[in-house]
Each structure stands twice: as structure tokens, then as C-alpha cells.
PDB file of C-alpha atoms in Angstrom:
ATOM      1  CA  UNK J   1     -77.850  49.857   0.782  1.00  0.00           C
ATOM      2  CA  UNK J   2     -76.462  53.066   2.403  1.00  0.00           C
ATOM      3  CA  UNK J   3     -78.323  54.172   5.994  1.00  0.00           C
ATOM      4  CA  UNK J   4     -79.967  57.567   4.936  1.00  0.00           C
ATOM      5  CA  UNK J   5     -78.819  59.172   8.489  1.00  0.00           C
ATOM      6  CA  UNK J   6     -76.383  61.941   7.568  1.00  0.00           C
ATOM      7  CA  UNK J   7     -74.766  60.778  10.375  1.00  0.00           C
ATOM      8  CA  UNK J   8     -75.603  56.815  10.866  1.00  0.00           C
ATOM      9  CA  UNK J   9     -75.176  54.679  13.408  1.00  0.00           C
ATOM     10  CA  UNK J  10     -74.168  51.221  12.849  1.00  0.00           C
ATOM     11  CA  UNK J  11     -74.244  48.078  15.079  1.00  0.00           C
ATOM     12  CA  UNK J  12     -72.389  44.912  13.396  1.00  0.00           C
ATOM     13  CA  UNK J  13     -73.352  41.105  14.859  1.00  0.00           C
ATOM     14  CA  UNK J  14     -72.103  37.685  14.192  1.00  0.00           C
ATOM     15  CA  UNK J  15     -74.755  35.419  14.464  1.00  0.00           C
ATOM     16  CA  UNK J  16     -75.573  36.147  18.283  1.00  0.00           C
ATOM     17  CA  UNK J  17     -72.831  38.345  18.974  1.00  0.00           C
ATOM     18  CA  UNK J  18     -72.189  42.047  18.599  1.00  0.00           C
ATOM     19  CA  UNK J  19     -69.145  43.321  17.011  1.00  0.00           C
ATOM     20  CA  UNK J  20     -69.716  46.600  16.791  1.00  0.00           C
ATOM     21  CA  UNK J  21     -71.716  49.135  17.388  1.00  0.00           C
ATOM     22  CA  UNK J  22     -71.119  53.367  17.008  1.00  0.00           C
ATOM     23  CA  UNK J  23     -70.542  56.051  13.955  1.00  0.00           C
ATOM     24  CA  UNK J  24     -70.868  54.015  10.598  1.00  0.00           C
ATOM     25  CA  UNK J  25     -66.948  55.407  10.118  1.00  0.00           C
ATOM     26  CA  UNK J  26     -66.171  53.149  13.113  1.00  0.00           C
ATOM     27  CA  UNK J  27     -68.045  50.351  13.205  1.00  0.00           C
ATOM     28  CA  UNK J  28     -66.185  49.834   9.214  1.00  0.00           C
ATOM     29  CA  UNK J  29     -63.004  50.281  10.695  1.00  0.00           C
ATOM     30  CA  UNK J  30     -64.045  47.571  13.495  1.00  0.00           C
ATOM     31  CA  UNK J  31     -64.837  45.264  10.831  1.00  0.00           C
ATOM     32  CA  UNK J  32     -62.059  46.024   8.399  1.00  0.00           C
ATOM     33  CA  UNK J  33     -59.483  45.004  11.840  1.00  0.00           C
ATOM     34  CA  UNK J  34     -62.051  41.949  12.530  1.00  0.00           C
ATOM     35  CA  UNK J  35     -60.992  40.799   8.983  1.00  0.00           C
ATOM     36  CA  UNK J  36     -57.728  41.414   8.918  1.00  0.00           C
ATOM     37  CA  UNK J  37     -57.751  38.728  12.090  1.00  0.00           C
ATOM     38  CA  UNK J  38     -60.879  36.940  11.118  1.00  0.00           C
ATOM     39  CA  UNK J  39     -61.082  36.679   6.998  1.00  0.00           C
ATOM     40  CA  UNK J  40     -63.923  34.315   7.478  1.00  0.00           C
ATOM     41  CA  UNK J  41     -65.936  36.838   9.803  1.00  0.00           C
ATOM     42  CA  UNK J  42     -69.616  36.958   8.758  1.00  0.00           C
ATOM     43  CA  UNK J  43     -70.527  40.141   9.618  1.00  0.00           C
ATOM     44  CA  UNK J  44     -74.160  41.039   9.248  1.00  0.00           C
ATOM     45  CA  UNK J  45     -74.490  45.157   9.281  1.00  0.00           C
ATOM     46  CA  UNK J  46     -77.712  47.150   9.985  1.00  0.00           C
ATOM     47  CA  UNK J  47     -78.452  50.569  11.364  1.00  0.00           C
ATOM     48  CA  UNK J  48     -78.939  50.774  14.577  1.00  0.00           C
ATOM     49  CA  UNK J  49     -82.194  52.983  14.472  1.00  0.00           C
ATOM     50  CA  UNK J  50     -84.222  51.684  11.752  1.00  0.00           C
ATOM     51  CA  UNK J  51     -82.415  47.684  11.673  1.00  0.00           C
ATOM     52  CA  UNK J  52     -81.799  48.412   7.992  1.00  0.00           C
ATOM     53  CA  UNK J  53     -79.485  45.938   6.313  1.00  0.00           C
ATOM     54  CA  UNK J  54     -76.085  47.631   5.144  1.00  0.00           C
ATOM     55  CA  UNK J  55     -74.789  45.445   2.240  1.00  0.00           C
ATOM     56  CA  UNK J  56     -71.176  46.638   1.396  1.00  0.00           C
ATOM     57  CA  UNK J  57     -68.107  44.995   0.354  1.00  0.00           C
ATOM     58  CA  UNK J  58     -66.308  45.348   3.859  1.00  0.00           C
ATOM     59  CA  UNK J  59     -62.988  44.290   2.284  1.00  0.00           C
ATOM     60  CA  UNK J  60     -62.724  47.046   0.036  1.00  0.00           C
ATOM     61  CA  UNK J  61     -60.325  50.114   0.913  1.00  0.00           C
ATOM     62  CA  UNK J  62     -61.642  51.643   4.019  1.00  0.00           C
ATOM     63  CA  UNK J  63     -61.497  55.101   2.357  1.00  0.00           C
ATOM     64  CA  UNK J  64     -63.480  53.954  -0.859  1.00  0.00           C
ATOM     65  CA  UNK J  65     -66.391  52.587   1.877  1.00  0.00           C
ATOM     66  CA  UNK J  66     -65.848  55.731   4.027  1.00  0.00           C
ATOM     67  CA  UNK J  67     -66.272  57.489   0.374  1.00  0.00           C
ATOM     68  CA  UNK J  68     -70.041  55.877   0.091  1.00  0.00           C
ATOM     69  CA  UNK J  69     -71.692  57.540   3.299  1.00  0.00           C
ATOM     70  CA  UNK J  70     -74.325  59.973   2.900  1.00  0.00           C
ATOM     71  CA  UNK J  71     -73.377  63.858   2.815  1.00  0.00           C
ATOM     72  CA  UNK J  72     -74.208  65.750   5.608  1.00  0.00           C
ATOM     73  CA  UNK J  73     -77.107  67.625   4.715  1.00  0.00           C
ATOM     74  CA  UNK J  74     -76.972  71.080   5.859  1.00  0.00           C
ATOM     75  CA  UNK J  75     -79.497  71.582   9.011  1.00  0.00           C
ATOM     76  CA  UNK J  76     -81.024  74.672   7.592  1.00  0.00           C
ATOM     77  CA  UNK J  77     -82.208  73.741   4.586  1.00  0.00           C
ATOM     78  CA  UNK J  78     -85.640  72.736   5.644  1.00  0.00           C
ATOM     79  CA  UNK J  79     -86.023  76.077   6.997  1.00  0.00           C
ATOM     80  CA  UNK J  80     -84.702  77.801   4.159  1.00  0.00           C
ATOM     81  CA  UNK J  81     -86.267  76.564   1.696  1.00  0.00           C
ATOM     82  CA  UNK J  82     -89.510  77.030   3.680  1.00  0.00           C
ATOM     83  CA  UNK J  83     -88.781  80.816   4.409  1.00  0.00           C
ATOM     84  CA  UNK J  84     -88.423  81.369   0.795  1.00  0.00           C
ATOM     85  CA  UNK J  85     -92.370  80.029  -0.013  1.00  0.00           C
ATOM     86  CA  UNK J  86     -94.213  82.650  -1.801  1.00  0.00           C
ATOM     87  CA  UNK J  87     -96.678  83.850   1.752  1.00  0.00           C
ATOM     88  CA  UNK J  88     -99.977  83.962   1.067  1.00  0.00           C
ATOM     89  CA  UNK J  89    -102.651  86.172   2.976  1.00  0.00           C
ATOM     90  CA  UNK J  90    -102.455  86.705   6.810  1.00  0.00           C
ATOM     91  CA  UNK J  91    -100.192  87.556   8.901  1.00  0.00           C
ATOM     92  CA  UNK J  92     -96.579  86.734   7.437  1.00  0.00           C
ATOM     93  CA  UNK J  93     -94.093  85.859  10.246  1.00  0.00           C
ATOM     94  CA  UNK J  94     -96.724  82.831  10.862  1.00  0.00           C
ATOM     95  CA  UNK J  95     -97.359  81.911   7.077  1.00  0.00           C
ATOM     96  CA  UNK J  96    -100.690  81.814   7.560  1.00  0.00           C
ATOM     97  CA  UNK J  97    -102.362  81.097   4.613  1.00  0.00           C
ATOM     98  CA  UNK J  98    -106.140  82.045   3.746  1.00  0.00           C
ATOM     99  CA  UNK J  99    -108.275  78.682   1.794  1.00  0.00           C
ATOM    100  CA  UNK J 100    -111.522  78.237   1.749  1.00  0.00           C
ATOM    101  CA  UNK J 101    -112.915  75.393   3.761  1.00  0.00           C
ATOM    102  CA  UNK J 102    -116.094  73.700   3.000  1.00  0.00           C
ATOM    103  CA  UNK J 103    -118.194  72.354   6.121  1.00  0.00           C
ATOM    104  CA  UNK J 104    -121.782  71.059   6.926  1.00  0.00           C
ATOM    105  CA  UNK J 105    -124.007  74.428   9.082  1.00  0.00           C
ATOM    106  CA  UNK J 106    -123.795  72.330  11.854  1.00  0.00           C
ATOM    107  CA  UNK J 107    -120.128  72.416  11.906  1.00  0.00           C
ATOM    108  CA  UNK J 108    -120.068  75.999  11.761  1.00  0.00           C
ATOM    109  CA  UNK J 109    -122.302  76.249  14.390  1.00  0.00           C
ATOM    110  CA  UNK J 110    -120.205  74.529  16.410  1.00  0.00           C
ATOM    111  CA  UNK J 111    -116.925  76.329  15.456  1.00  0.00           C
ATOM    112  CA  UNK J 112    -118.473  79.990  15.948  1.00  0.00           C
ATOM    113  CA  UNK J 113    -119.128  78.819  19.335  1.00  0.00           C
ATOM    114  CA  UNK J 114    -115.372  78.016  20.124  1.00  0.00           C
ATOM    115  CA  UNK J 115    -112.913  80.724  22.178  1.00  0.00           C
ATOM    116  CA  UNK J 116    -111.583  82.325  19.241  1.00  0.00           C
ATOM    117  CA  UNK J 117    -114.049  81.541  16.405  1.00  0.00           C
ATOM    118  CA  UNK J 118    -113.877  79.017  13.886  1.00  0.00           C
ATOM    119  CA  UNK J 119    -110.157  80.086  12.695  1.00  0.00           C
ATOM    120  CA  UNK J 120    -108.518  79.512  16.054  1.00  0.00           C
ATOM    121  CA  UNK J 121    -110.722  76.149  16.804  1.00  0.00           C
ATOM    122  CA  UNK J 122    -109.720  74.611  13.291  1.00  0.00           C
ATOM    123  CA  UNK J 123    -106.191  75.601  14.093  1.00  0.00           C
ATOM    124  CA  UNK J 124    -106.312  73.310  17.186  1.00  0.00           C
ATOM    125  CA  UNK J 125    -107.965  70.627  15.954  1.00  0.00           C
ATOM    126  CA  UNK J 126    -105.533  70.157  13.333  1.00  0.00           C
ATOM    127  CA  UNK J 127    -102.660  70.561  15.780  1.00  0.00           C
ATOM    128  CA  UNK J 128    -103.652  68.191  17.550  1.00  0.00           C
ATOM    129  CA  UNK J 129    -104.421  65.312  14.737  1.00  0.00           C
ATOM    130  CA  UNK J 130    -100.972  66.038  13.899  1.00  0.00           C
ATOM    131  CA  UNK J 131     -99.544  65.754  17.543  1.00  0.00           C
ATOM    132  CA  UNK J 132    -101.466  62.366  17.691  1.00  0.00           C
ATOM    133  CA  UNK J 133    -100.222  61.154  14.168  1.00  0.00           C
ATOM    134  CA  UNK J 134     -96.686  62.026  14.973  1.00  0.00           C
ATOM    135  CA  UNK J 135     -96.683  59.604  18.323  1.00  0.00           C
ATOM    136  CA  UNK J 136     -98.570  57.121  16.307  1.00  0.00           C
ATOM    137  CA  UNK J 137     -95.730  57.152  13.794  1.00  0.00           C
ATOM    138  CA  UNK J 138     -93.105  57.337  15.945  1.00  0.00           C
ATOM    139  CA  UNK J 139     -94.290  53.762  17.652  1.00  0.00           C
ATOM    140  CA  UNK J 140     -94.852  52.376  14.727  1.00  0.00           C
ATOM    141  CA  UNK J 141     -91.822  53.298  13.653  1.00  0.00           C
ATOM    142  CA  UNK J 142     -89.656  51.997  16.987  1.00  0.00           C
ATOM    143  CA  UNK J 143     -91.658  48.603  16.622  1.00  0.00           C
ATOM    144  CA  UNK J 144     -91.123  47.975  13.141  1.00  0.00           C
ATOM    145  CA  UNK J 145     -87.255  48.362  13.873  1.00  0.00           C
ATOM    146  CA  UNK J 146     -87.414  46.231  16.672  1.00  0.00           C
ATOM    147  CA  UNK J 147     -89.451  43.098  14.442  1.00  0.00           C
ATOM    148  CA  UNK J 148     -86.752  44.076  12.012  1.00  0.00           C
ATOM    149  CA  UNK J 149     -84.200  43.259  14.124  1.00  0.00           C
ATOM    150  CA  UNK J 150     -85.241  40.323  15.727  1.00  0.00           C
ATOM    151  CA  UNK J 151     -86.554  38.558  12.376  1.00  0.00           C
ATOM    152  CA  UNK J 152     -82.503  38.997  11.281  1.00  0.00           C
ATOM    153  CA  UNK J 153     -80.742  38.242  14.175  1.00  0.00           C
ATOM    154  CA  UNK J 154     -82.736  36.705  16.328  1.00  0.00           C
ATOM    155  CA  UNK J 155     -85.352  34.541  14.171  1.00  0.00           C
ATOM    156  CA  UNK J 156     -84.073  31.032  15.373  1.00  0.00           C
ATOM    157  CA  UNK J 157     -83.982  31.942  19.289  1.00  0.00           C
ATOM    158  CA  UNK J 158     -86.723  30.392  21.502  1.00  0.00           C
ATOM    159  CA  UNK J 159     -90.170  31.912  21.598  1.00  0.00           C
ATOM    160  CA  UNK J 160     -89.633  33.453  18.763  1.00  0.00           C
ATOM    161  CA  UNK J 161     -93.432  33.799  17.703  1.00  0.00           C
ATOM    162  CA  UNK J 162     -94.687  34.269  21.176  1.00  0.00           C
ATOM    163  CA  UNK J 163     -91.894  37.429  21.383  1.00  0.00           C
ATOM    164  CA  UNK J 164     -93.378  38.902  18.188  1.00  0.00           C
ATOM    165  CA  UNK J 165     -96.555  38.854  19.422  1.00  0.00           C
ATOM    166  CA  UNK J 166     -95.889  39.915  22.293  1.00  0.00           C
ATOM    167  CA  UNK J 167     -93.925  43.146  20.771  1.00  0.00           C
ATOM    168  CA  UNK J 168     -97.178  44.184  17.989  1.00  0.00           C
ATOM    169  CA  UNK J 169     -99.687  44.017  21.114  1.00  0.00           C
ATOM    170  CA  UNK J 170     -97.547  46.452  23.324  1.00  0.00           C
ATOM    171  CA  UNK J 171     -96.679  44.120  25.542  1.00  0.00           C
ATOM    172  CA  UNK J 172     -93.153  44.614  26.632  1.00  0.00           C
ATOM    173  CA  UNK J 173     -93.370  43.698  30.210  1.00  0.00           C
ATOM    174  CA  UNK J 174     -94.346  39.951  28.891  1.00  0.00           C
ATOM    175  CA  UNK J 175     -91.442  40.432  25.670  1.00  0.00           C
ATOM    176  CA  UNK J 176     -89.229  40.802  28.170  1.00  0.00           C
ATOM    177  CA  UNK J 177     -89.661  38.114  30.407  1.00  0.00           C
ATOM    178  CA  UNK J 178     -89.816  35.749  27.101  1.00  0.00           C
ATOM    179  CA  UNK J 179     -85.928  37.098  25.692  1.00  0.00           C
ATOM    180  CA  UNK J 180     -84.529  36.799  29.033  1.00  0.00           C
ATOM    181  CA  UNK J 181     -82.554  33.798  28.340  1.00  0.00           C
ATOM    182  CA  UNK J 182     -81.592  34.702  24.950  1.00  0.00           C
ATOM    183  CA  UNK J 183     -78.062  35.567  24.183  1.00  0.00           C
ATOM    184  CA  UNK J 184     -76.984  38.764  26.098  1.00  0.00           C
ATOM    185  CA  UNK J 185     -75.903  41.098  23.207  1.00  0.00           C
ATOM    186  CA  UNK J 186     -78.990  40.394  21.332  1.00  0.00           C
ATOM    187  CA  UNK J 187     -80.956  40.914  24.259  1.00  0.00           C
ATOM    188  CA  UNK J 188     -79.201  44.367  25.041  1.00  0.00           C
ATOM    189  CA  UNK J 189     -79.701  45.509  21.734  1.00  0.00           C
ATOM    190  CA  UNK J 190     -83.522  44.299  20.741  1.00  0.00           C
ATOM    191  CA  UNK J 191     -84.584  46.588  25.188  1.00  0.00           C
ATOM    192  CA  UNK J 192     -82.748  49.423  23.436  1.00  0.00           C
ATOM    193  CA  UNK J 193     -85.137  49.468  20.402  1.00  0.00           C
ATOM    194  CA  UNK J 194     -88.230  48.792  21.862  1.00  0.00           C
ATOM    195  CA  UNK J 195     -87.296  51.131  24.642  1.00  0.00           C
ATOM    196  CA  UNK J 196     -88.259  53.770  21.844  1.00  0.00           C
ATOM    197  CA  UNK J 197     -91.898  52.302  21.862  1.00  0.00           C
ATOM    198  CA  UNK J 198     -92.380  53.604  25.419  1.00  0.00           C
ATOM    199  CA  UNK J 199     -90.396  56.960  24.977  1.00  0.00           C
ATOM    200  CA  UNK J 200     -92.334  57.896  22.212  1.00  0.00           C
ATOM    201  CA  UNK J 201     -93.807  61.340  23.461  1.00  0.00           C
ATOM    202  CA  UNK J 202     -97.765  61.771  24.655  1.00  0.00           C
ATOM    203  CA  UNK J 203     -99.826  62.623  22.416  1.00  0.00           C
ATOM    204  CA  UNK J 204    -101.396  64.810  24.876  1.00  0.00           C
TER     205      UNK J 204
END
């Protein structure tokens, strides 16, 4: 499987120890020289951000592997595609878009009572749902790559269980203090995923 990342990075271990990590055009040149020294190097790939397994046939030509990453997408074609929507009523450099929206008196009530009526007051409240869904994902996200991760690599290492547990409930103070004595490159790699956990932005 092929890292969707227009631009992936890769991080290669052996067992405990790290071979590689950068650009997925590197870290298969790493390996292809590894090889050429090593044949029996068991390399086990995965990108870096999501702890994907990449499952290629390193030995083949490095041009036919370089030949299988993704395309870089161009980084305006989100935008364009969105600027090209049919607009519907409102005002049009926003896309706002007039629908109706069906809610109990009591709601209304509540919304006419809001700084800017019910239009601006909806506005926010879905803003921020979306604010708080976004951080939500993005931790979920960051800890799912770190379990990922360690259930590969690092699945027969002392504590294993206790670490895992210790990584869904948030607790990274403890799930560090429990992978301090496992192997250093493993180590270095799991702080630098669930180091994502805590720099996922406030939802505030």
C-alpha cells in the first residue's frame, strides 16, 4: 500500500532499530543501499504520520518504486473547484447560502435574543461544533498512529498493555515513564507521535 501524502514521509525499522527515516524517495534509496550490503535486511516500512504499513518490493529498480508514489496534487484544487460551486442566495464572496431550518419556538426565542439574530448565532454555534470536532479528530487521529505504531514495532517490549492503556486514557506523563527503558529508536519515534496528541490545537 502506497502512503496517500503527496509528499510522504517514511521511517524504515528493523525489529528495534531505525533505518531510516525522511522523503519516501530517500528512505527507498536507504533501503535499496541497506540491501545491496544487507540482502537479508528485514525492513518493515510505515509512514511516519499515520504508521501505515508500506508493502513494496524494495528490490525492484529504484526508479520503477520511485515510479509508484502518489502525484502531487495541485494545492489549489480544493479551492478551485469550490470557487466554481453554483452560489446560492446571500452575499457571494462568503457563499452564503439561504436553507430553511426547522427549530422548536423555544429555540427561536432564544436565537432572536442573540447579538446579531438568529443568522449570526447559528453561524457560531456551528463554528464552533466544527472547531471542537476538528481537535477531537485530530487526537484521535495522533493516538491511533501512535497504537499503530507500537502494536508493529513495539508489541513484544515490556509493559506493553500497561503503555496502551496508558496512551487511550491521555496519560502520557505515566506512558512515558513506562517506555523509558525500551530501545532508544523506538522510544524516539513512538514521543514524536504522541507528541501530536498534546499539540493538537484548543478547541477554544
Amino acid at each position: 500500500m502506497i502512503a496517500s501524502s503527496s509528499s510522504p514521509i517514511w521511517v524504515a525499522f528493523e525489529h528495534h532499530h531505525r533505518l531510516a527515516l525522511g522523503p519516501a524517495s530517500e528512505v527507498i534509496a536507504s533501503l535499496q543501499q541497506q540491501l545491496a550490503r544487507r540482502p537479508d535486511t528485514l525492513a518493515l516500512v510505515l509512514d511516519a504520520t499515520t504508521s501505515e504499513r508500506i508493502e513494496l518490493d524494495w528490490r525492484a529498480p529504484l526508479a520503477t518504486l520511485l515510479a509508484q508514489l502518489p502525484a502531487q496534487a495541485p494545492a489549489d484544487a480544493e479551492a478551485g473547484a469550490s470557487d466554481d460551486a453554483p452560489r446560492g442566495p446571500g452575499r457571494p464572496k462568503l457563499g452564503v447560502t439561504a436553507r430553511e431550518v426547522t427549530l422548536l419556538p423555544r429555540h427561536w426565542d432564544w436565537l432572536s435574543r442573540q447579538p446579531g439574530g438568529a443568522s449570526v448565532a447559528l453561524r457560531k454555534l456551528v463554528q464552533s461544533a466544527m472547531r471542537e470536532g476538528s481537535v477531537a479528530e485530530a487526537k484521535r487521529r495522533a493516538t491511533d498512529a501512535a497504537y499503530r505504531f507500537m502494536a508493529t514495532v513495539g508489541g513484544d517490549l515490556p509493559h506493553y498493555e500497561e503503555v496502551s492503556r496508558a496512551l487511550f486514557a491521555g496519560d502520557l506523563p505515566r506512558l512515558r515513564s513506562l517506555v523509558s527503558e525500551w530501545p532508544t529508536d523506538v522510544v524516539a519515534h513512538l514521543l514524536s507521535l504522541t507528541a501530536r496528541i498534546d499539540a493538537a490545537p484548543s478547541g477554544n
